[in-house]
Short mmCIF file of C-alpha atoms in Angstrom, two decimals:
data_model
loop_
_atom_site.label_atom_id
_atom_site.label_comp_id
_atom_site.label_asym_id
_atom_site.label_seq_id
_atom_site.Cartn_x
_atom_site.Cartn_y
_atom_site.Cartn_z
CA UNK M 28 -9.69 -10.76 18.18
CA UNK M 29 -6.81 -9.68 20.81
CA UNK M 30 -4.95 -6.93 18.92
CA UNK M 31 -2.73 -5.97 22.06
CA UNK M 32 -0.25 -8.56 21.42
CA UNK M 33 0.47 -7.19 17.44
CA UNK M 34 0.56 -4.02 18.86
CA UNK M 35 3.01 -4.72 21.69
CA UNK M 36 5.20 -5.88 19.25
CA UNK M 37 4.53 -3.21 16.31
CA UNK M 38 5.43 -0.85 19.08
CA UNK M 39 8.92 -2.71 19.89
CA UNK M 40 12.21 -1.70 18.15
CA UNK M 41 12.64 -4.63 16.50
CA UNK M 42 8.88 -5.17 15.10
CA UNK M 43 9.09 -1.69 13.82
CA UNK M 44 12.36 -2.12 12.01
CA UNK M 45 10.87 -5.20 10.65
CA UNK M 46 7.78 -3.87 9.65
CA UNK M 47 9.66 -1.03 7.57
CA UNK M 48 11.71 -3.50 6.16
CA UNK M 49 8.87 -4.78 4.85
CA UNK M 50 7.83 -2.11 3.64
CA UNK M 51 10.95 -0.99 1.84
CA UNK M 52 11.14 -4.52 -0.07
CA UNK M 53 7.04 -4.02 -0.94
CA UNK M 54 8.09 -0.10 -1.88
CA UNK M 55 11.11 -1.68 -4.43
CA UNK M 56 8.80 -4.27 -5.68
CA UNK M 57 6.42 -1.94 -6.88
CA UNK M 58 8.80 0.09 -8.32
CA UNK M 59 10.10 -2.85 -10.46
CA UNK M 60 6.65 -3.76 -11.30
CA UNK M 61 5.75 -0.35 -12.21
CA UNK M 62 8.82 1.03 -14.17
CA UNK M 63 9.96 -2.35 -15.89
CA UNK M 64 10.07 -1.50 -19.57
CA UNK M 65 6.94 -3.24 -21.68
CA UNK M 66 8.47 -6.28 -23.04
CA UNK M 67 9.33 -7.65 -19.17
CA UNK M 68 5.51 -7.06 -18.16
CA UNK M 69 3.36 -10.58 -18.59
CA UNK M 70 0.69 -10.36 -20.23
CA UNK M 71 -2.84 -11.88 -19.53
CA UNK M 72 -6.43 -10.94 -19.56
CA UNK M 73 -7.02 -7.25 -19.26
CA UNK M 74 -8.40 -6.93 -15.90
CA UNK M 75 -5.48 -8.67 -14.47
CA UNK M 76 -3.32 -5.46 -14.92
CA UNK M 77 -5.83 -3.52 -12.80
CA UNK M 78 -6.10 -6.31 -9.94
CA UNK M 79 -2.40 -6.38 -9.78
CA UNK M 80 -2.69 -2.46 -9.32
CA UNK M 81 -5.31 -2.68 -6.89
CA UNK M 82 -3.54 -5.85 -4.69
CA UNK M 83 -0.20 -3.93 -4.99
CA UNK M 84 -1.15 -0.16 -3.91
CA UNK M 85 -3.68 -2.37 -1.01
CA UNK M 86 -0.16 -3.72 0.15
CA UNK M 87 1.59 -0.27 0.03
CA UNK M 88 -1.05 1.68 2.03
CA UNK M 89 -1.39 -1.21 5.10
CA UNK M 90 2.72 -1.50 4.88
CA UNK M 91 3.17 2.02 4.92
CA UNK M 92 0.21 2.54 7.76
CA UNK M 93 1.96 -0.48 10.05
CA UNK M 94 5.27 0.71 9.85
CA UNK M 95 3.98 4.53 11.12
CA UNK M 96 6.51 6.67 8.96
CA UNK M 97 3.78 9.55 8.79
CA UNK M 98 0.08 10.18 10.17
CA UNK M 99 -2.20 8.23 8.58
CA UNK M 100 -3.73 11.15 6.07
CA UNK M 101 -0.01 12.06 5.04
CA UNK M 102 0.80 8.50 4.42
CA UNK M 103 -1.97 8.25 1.83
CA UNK M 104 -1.57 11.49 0.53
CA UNK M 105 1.91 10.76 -0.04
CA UNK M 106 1.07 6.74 -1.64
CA UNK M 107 -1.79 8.71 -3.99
CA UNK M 108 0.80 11.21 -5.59
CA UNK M 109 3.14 8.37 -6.06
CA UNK M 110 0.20 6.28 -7.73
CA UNK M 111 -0.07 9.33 -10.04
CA UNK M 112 3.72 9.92 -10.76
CA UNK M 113 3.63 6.47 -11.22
CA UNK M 114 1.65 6.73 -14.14
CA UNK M 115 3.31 9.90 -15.62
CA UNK M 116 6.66 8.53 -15.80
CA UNK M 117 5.33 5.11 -17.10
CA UNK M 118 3.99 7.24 -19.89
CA UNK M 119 7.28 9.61 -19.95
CA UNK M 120 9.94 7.27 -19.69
CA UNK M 121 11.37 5.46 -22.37
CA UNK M 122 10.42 1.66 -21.13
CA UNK M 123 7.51 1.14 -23.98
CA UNK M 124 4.88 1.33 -21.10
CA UNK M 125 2.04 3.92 -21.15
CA UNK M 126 0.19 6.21 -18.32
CA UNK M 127 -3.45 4.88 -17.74
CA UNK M 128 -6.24 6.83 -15.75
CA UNK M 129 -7.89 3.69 -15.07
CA UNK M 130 -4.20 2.38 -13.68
CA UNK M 131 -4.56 5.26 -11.49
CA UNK M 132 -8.02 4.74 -10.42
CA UNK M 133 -6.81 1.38 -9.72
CA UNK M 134 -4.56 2.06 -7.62
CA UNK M 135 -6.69 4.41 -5.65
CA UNK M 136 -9.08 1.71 -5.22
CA UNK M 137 -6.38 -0.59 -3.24
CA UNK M 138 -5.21 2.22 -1.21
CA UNK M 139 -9.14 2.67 -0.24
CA UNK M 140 -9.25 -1.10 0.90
CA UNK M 141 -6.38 -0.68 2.75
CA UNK M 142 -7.79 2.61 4.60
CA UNK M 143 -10.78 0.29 5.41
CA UNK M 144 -8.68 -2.25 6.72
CA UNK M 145 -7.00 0.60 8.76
CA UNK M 146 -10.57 1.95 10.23
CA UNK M 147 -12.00 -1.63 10.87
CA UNK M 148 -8.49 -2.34 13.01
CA UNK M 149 -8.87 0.96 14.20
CA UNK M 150 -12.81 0.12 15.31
CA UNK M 151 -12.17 -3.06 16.79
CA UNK M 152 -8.83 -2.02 18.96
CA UNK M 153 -10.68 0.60 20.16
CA UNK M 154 -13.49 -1.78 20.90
CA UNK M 155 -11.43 -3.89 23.28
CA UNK M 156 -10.12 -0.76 24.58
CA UNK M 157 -13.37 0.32 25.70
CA UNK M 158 -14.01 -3.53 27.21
CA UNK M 159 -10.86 -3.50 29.16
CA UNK M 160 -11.41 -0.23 30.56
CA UNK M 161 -14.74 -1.16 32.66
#
């Protein structure tokens, strides 16, 4: 897998801009999904909430991580507190929704695939590195 060409272009000024533009429109989206009062939410089979939690902090965390607006630990510091402010002001706010621990833990558990995703690019780029290099 050649990952010098993504990053050529992650490191340009216009991949970057539209890599945090993608990240601004996932960032709004999970804001809608997160603080849209009870009756908009579908329902469905009860794991389906925590997948959706899961698939939508994963997509958060490699967003965030691509479009390099912190270091990698602040970035996920910063996406954790939101996960858990996230759940406070679902429970808080007056949109019929509640604050769920195991909301929270699902979220945690999407921002810890997309950490592994970071470390296994991480690994292999640093892999070809190495090949290139002798």
């Amino acid at each position: 897998m050649d990952l010098s060409r993504a990053r050529a272009y992650c490191d340009s000024r216009t991949g970057l801009w539209i890599i945090r533009g993608v990240f601004c429109v996932v960032l709004v989206m999970s804001m809608v999904m997160l603080f849209s009062p009870a009756s908009d939410v579908p329902s469905g089979f009860p794991l389906n909430d925590k997948v959706v939690h899961s698939l939508l902090f994963f997509a958060l965390g490699l967003t965030a991580w691509v479009a390099r607006l912190a270091s990698t630990v602040t970035t996920f510091r910063a996406l954790i507190v939101y996960a858990g402010v996230s759940e406070i002001l679902q429970a808080w706010l007056p949109i019929g929704r509640y604050g769920s621990l195991a909301d929270f833990a699902a979220d945690i558990a999407g921002l810890l695939l997309a950490l592994l995703v970071v470390w296994l690019v991480g690994h292999i780029a640093s892999a070809e590195h190495r090949e290139e290099t002798q």
